């Protein structure tokens, strides 16, 4: 554009070019794949650790950096008297509040004594490895569990949004808040790809129409 302003060229050569924005459908694990991941016995400790932390992300929707930085002070009693994670997404600084599901609680309890043992509020909840190591070991996790999809923490986050929540009837607005999205529009693309949820909804409709 500076060339155009300075008169070096007569017109903008890119004026007629229109870039098409293609929406990318996020990858996620199916219920069967998630169960396979959880139930698989893994004897190598470093691989088992990475699998467990990945599962934790699948049941919290937290991104890698938010799991890595999660401290004990972020786990508080909610309005229902149960444990909640109350934190802010590092990427967007948007607050996230979500009830701690049992599957995620199991991971915390398994690795609860990895730190100093004093249970300080500033102590990290999980012994998360570097992003590079986590991604490298996730490839081994996928191979061991017979999963052909590429496993990343984006996959875990998408699995929480789809297989764990939306497919089980959690409203889109609630999922959006738990994911720490700034707007509902960021969450809506998940709803477009859940054929299983559509099937369940239509089965319910069919039963109601038969009454």
mmCIF file of C-alpha atoms in Angstrom:
data_model
loop_
_atom_site.group_PDB
_atom_site.id
_atom_site.type_symbol
_atom_site.label_atom_id
_atom_site.label_comp_id
_atom_site.label_asym_id
_atom_site.label_seq_id
_atom_site.Cartn_x
_atom_site.Cartn_y
_atom_site.Cartn_z
ATOM 1 C CA UNK A 1 0.000 0.000 0.000
ATOM 2 C CA UNK A 2 2.943 2.368 0.592
ATOM 3 C CA UNK A 3 3.917 1.934 -3.084
ATOM 4 C CA UNK A 4 0.401 3.037 -4.079
ATOM 5 C CA UNK A 5 0.485 6.076 -1.786
ATOM 6 C CA UNK A 6 3.874 7.129 -3.111
ATOM 7 C CA UNK A 7 2.682 6.821 -6.711
ATOM 8 C CA UNK A 8 5.129 4.105 -7.671
ATOM 9 C CA UNK A 9 2.273 1.975 -9.032
ATOM 10 C CA UNK A 10 -0.976 3.253 -10.648
ATOM 11 C CA UNK A 11 -3.394 0.998 -8.774
ATOM 12 C CA UNK A 12 -3.602 -1.654 -6.059
ATOM 13 C CA UNK A 13 -2.690 -4.992 -7.743
ATOM 14 C CA UNK A 14 -4.602 -6.927 -5.078
ATOM 15 C CA UNK A 15 -7.844 -4.924 -5.254
ATOM 16 C CA UNK A 16 -9.783 -7.639 -7.119
ATOM 17 C CA UNK A 17 -8.468 -10.547 -5.063
ATOM 18 C CA UNK A 18 -10.955 -11.996 -2.590
ATOM 19 C CA UNK A 19 -9.792 -14.627 -0.140
ATOM 20 C CA UNK A 20 -12.327 -17.279 0.754
ATOM 21 C CA UNK A 21 -12.472 -18.084 4.446
ATOM 22 C CA UNK A 22 -12.848 -21.824 4.940
ATOM 23 C CA UNK A 23 -14.189 -22.902 8.302
ATOM 24 C CA UNK A 24 -12.089 -25.674 9.817
ATOM 25 C CA UNK A 25 -13.985 -28.351 11.673
ATOM 26 C CA UNK A 26 -12.220 -29.138 14.956
ATOM 27 C CA UNK A 27 -11.095 -32.704 15.539
ATOM 28 C CA UNK A 28 -12.358 -34.510 18.621
ATOM 29 C CA UNK A 29 -12.546 -37.993 20.118
ATOM 30 C CA UNK A 30 -15.733 -40.024 19.952
ATOM 31 C CA UNK A 31 -17.201 -41.567 23.090
ATOM 32 C CA UNK A 32 -15.721 -44.935 22.113
ATOM 33 C CA UNK A 33 -12.258 -43.469 21.521
ATOM 34 C CA UNK A 34 -12.372 -41.574 24.801
ATOM 35 C CA UNK A 35 -13.340 -44.712 26.700
ATOM 36 C CA UNK A 36 -10.537 -46.619 24.971
ATOM 37 C CA UNK A 37 -8.091 -43.918 26.047
ATOM 38 C CA UNK A 38 -9.230 -43.974 29.680
ATOM 39 C CA UNK A 39 -9.399 -47.743 30.121
ATOM 40 C CA UNK A 40 -6.082 -48.627 28.477
ATOM 41 C CA UNK A 41 -3.408 -49.874 30.891
ATOM 42 C CA UNK A 42 -0.144 -48.035 30.186
ATOM 43 C CA UNK A 43 2.919 -49.293 32.059
ATOM 44 C CA UNK A 44 5.397 -46.596 31.001
ATOM 45 C CA UNK A 45 4.992 -43.851 33.608
ATOM 46 C CA UNK A 46 5.775 -40.853 31.385
ATOM 47 C CA UNK A 47 3.266 -42.044 28.778
ATOM 48 C CA UNK A 48 0.635 -42.780 31.431
ATOM 49 C CA UNK A 49 1.143 -39.298 32.903
ATOM 50 C CA UNK A 50 0.615 -37.610 29.545
ATOM 51 C CA UNK A 51 -2.475 -39.749 28.881
ATOM 52 C CA UNK A 52 -3.926 -38.798 32.263
ATOM 53 C CA UNK A 53 -3.310 -35.081 31.785
ATOM 54 C CA UNK A 54 -4.864 -35.290 28.318
ATOM 55 C CA UNK A 55 -7.919 -36.984 29.853
ATOM 56 C CA UNK A 56 -8.057 -34.200 32.455
ATOM 57 C CA UNK A 57 -8.244 -31.676 29.618
ATOM 58 C CA UNK A 58 -10.958 -33.739 27.897
ATOM 59 C CA UNK A 59 -13.132 -33.417 31.015
ATOM 60 C CA UNK A 60 -12.367 -29.765 31.824
ATOM 61 C CA UNK A 61 -11.912 -28.150 28.410
ATOM 62 C CA UNK A 62 -8.781 -26.395 29.655
ATOM 63 C CA UNK A 63 -6.037 -25.593 27.140
ATOM 64 C CA UNK A 64 -2.494 -26.883 27.697
ATOM 65 C CA UNK A 65 -1.202 -23.638 29.182
ATOM 66 C CA UNK A 66 -4.163 -23.393 31.567
ATOM 67 C CA UNK A 67 -3.668 -26.964 32.783
ATOM 68 C CA UNK A 68 0.062 -26.328 33.222
ATOM 69 C CA UNK A 69 -0.587 -23.178 35.279
ATOM 70 C CA UNK A 70 -3.499 -24.562 37.294
ATOM 71 C CA UNK A 71 -2.892 -24.082 41.019
ATOM 72 C CA UNK A 72 -4.675 -25.477 44.041
ATOM 73 C CA UNK A 73 -6.105 -22.046 44.814
ATOM 74 C CA UNK A 74 -8.148 -22.295 41.582
ATOM 75 C CA UNK A 75 -10.139 -25.255 42.938
ATOM 76 C CA UNK A 76 -12.880 -23.881 45.182
ATOM 77 C CA UNK A 77 -16.277 -24.870 46.527
ATOM 78 C CA UNK A 78 -19.044 -23.744 44.201
ATOM 79 C CA UNK A 79 -22.603 -22.678 44.955
ATOM 80 C CA UNK A 80 -23.580 -26.357 45.001
ATOM 81 C CA UNK A 81 -20.973 -27.249 47.606
ATOM 82 C CA UNK A 82 -18.935 -29.219 45.044
ATOM 83 C CA UNK A 83 -15.445 -28.563 43.690
ATOM 84 C CA UNK A 84 -15.204 -26.059 40.856
ATOM 85 C CA UNK A 85 -12.285 -24.765 38.819
ATOM 86 C CA UNK A 86 -12.321 -20.970 38.841
ATOM 87 C CA UNK A 87 -9.564 -19.439 36.745
ATOM 88 C CA UNK A 88 -8.867 -17.203 33.748
ATOM 89 C CA UNK A 89 -7.760 -18.348 30.316
ATOM 90 C CA UNK A 90 -4.221 -17.178 29.725
ATOM 91 C CA UNK A 91 -4.833 -16.731 25.988
ATOM 92 C CA UNK A 92 -7.803 -14.351 26.327
ATOM 93 C CA UNK A 93 -7.885 -13.453 30.050
ATOM 94 C CA UNK A 94 -11.555 -14.482 30.029
ATOM 95 C CA UNK A 95 -12.800 -16.041 33.303
ATOM 96 C CA UNK A 96 -13.617 -19.752 33.318
ATOM 97 C CA UNK A 97 -15.853 -21.386 35.916
ATOM 98 C CA UNK A 98 -16.665 -25.065 35.650
ATOM 99 C CA UNK A 99 -17.707 -27.886 37.979
ATOM 100 C CA UNK A 100 -15.025 -30.537 38.403
ATOM 101 C CA UNK A 101 -16.262 -33.789 36.869
ATOM 102 C CA UNK A 102 -15.333 -37.048 38.591
ATOM 103 C CA UNK A 103 -13.049 -38.139 35.737
ATOM 104 C CA UNK A 104 -10.994 -34.953 36.150
ATOM 105 C CA UNK A 105 -11.043 -35.275 39.934
ATOM 106 C CA UNK A 106 -9.619 -38.797 39.619
ATOM 107 C CA UNK A 107 -6.571 -37.424 37.790
ATOM 108 C CA UNK A 108 -5.998 -34.756 40.444
ATOM 109 C CA UNK A 109 -6.232 -37.329 43.233
ATOM 110 C CA UNK A 110 -3.801 -39.632 41.440
ATOM 111 C CA UNK A 111 -1.110 -36.962 41.174
ATOM 112 C CA UNK A 112 -2.013 -34.958 44.275
ATOM 113 C CA UNK A 113 1.278 -35.621 46.040
ATOM 114 C CA UNK A 114 3.633 -34.754 43.196
ATOM 115 C CA UNK A 115 4.639 -31.403 44.736
ATOM 116 C CA UNK A 116 6.082 -30.377 48.066
ATOM 117 C CA UNK A 117 3.382 -32.186 49.985
ATOM 118 C CA UNK A 118 2.322 -29.095 51.938
ATOM 119 C CA UNK A 119 -0.759 -28.506 49.740
ATOM 120 C CA UNK A 120 0.031 -24.823 49.370
ATOM 121 C CA UNK A 121 -2.570 -22.773 47.421
ATOM 122 C CA UNK A 122 0.241 -21.771 45.042
ATOM 123 C CA UNK A 123 1.213 -25.363 44.356
ATOM 124 C CA UNK A 124 0.586 -26.650 40.845
ATOM 125 C CA UNK A 125 -2.210 -29.198 40.628
ATOM 126 C CA UNK A 126 -0.592 -31.479 38.033
ATOM 127 C CA UNK A 127 3.019 -32.260 36.993
ATOM 128 C CA UNK A 128 2.637 -31.083 33.397
ATOM 129 C CA UNK A 129 5.616 -31.597 31.081
ATOM 130 C CA UNK A 130 6.773 -29.138 28.423
ATOM 131 C CA UNK A 131 4.473 -28.624 25.450
ATOM 132 C CA UNK A 132 7.041 -30.224 23.148
ATOM 133 C CA UNK A 133 7.280 -33.385 25.273
ATOM 134 C CA UNK A 134 3.529 -33.589 25.800
ATOM 135 C CA UNK A 135 2.826 -33.488 22.063
ATOM 136 C CA UNK A 136 5.587 -36.013 21.324
ATOM 137 C CA UNK A 137 4.323 -38.457 23.960
ATOM 138 C CA UNK A 138 0.703 -38.000 22.842
ATOM 139 C CA UNK A 139 1.702 -39.668 19.571
ATOM 140 C CA UNK A 140 2.794 -42.699 21.592
ATOM 141 C CA UNK A 141 -0.453 -42.574 23.573
ATOM 142 C CA UNK A 142 -2.462 -42.681 20.347
ATOM 143 C CA UNK A 143 -0.446 -45.642 19.047
ATOM 144 C CA UNK A 144 -0.810 -47.601 22.291
ATOM 145 C CA UNK A 145 -4.565 -46.966 22.446
ATOM 146 C CA UNK A 146 -5.144 -47.744 18.769
ATOM 147 C CA UNK A 147 -6.379 -44.236 17.968
ATOM 148 C CA UNK A 148 -5.574 -43.052 14.447
ATOM 149 C CA UNK A 149 -6.406 -39.389 15.070
ATOM 150 C CA UNK A 150 -3.689 -36.887 15.912
ATOM 151 C CA UNK A 151 -3.899 -36.098 19.621
ATOM 152 C CA UNK A 152 -3.209 -32.528 20.720
ATOM 153 C CA UNK A 153 -4.565 -30.415 23.539
ATOM 154 C CA UNK A 154 -6.796 -28.771 20.960
ATOM 155 C CA UNK A 155 -8.280 -32.233 20.406
ATOM 156 C CA UNK A 156 -8.892 -32.585 24.149
ATOM 157 C CA UNK A 157 -10.571 -29.190 24.364
ATOM 158 C CA UNK A 158 -12.772 -29.991 21.377
ATOM 159 C CA UNK A 159 -13.637 -33.368 22.906
ATOM 160 C CA UNK A 160 -14.886 -31.620 26.031
ATOM 161 C CA UNK A 161 -17.025 -29.300 23.929
ATOM 162 C CA UNK A 162 -18.502 -32.045 21.786
ATOM 163 C CA UNK A 163 -18.414 -35.597 23.163
ATOM 164 C CA UNK A 164 -18.440 -34.726 26.869
ATOM 165 C CA UNK A 165 -20.875 -31.792 26.981
ATOM 166 C CA UNK A 166 -22.919 -30.910 23.878
ATOM 167 C CA UNK A 167 -23.581 -34.527 22.918
ATOM 168 C CA UNK A 168 -24.901 -35.147 26.434
ATOM 169 C CA UNK A 169 -27.345 -32.265 26.265
ATOM 170 C CA UNK A 170 -25.407 -29.462 27.950
ATOM 171 C CA UNK A 171 -26.703 -26.182 26.428
ATOM 172 C CA UNK A 172 -24.435 -24.298 24.056
ATOM 173 C CA UNK A 173 -24.491 -21.207 26.293
ATOM 174 C CA UNK A 174 -23.230 -23.233 29.262
ATOM 175 C CA UNK A 175 -20.474 -24.859 27.207
ATOM 176 C CA UNK A 176 -19.407 -21.449 25.939
ATOM 177 C CA UNK A 177 -18.996 -20.133 29.477
ATOM 178 C CA UNK A 178 -17.049 -23.178 30.628
ATOM 179 C CA UNK A 179 -14.711 -22.914 27.635
ATOM 180 C CA UNK A 180 -14.073 -19.261 28.464
ATOM 181 C CA UNK A 181 -15.205 -18.043 25.043
ATOM 182 C CA UNK A 182 -15.763 -14.327 24.610
ATOM 183 C CA UNK A 183 -18.913 -14.865 22.585
ATOM 184 C CA UNK A 184 -21.385 -17.623 21.761
ATOM 185 C CA UNK A 185 -20.332 -17.421 18.129
ATOM 186 C CA UNK A 186 -16.978 -18.989 19.036
ATOM 187 C CA UNK A 187 -18.792 -22.042 20.369
ATOM 188 C CA UNK A 188 -21.427 -22.447 17.662
ATOM 189 C CA UNK A 189 -19.155 -24.213 15.181
ATOM 190 C CA UNK A 190 -18.990 -27.191 17.544
ATOM 191 C CA UNK A 191 -22.731 -27.722 17.326
ATOM 192 C CA UNK A 192 -22.575 -28.114 13.537
ATOM 193 C CA UNK A 193 -20.562 -31.306 13.634
ATOM 194 C CA UNK A 194 -22.306 -33.433 16.221
ATOM 195 C CA UNK A 195 -24.458 -35.840 14.206
ATOM 196 C CA UNK A 196 -24.854 -38.042 17.274
ATOM 197 C CA UNK A 197 -26.524 -35.209 19.181
ATOM 198 C CA UNK A 198 -28.840 -34.577 16.228
ATOM 199 C CA UNK A 199 -29.687 -38.286 16.169
ATOM 200 C CA UNK A 200 -30.488 -38.323 19.904
ATOM 201 C CA UNK A 201 -32.664 -35.217 19.597
ATOM 202 C CA UNK A 202 -34.600 -36.697 16.673
ATOM 203 C CA UNK A 203 -35.089 -40.002 18.510
ATOM 204 C CA UNK A 204 -36.613 -38.059 21.398
ATOM 205 C CA UNK A 205 -38.817 -36.129 18.988
ATOM 206 C CA UNK A 206 -39.966 -39.352 17.336
ATOM 207 C CA UNK A 207 -40.932 -40.816 20.730
ATOM 208 C CA UNK A 208 -42.893 -37.670 21.597
ATOM 209 C CA UNK A 209 -44.723 -37.746 18.271
ATOM 210 C CA UNK A 210 -45.816 -41.339 18.903
ATOM 211 C CA UNK A 211 -47.584 -40.454 22.143
#
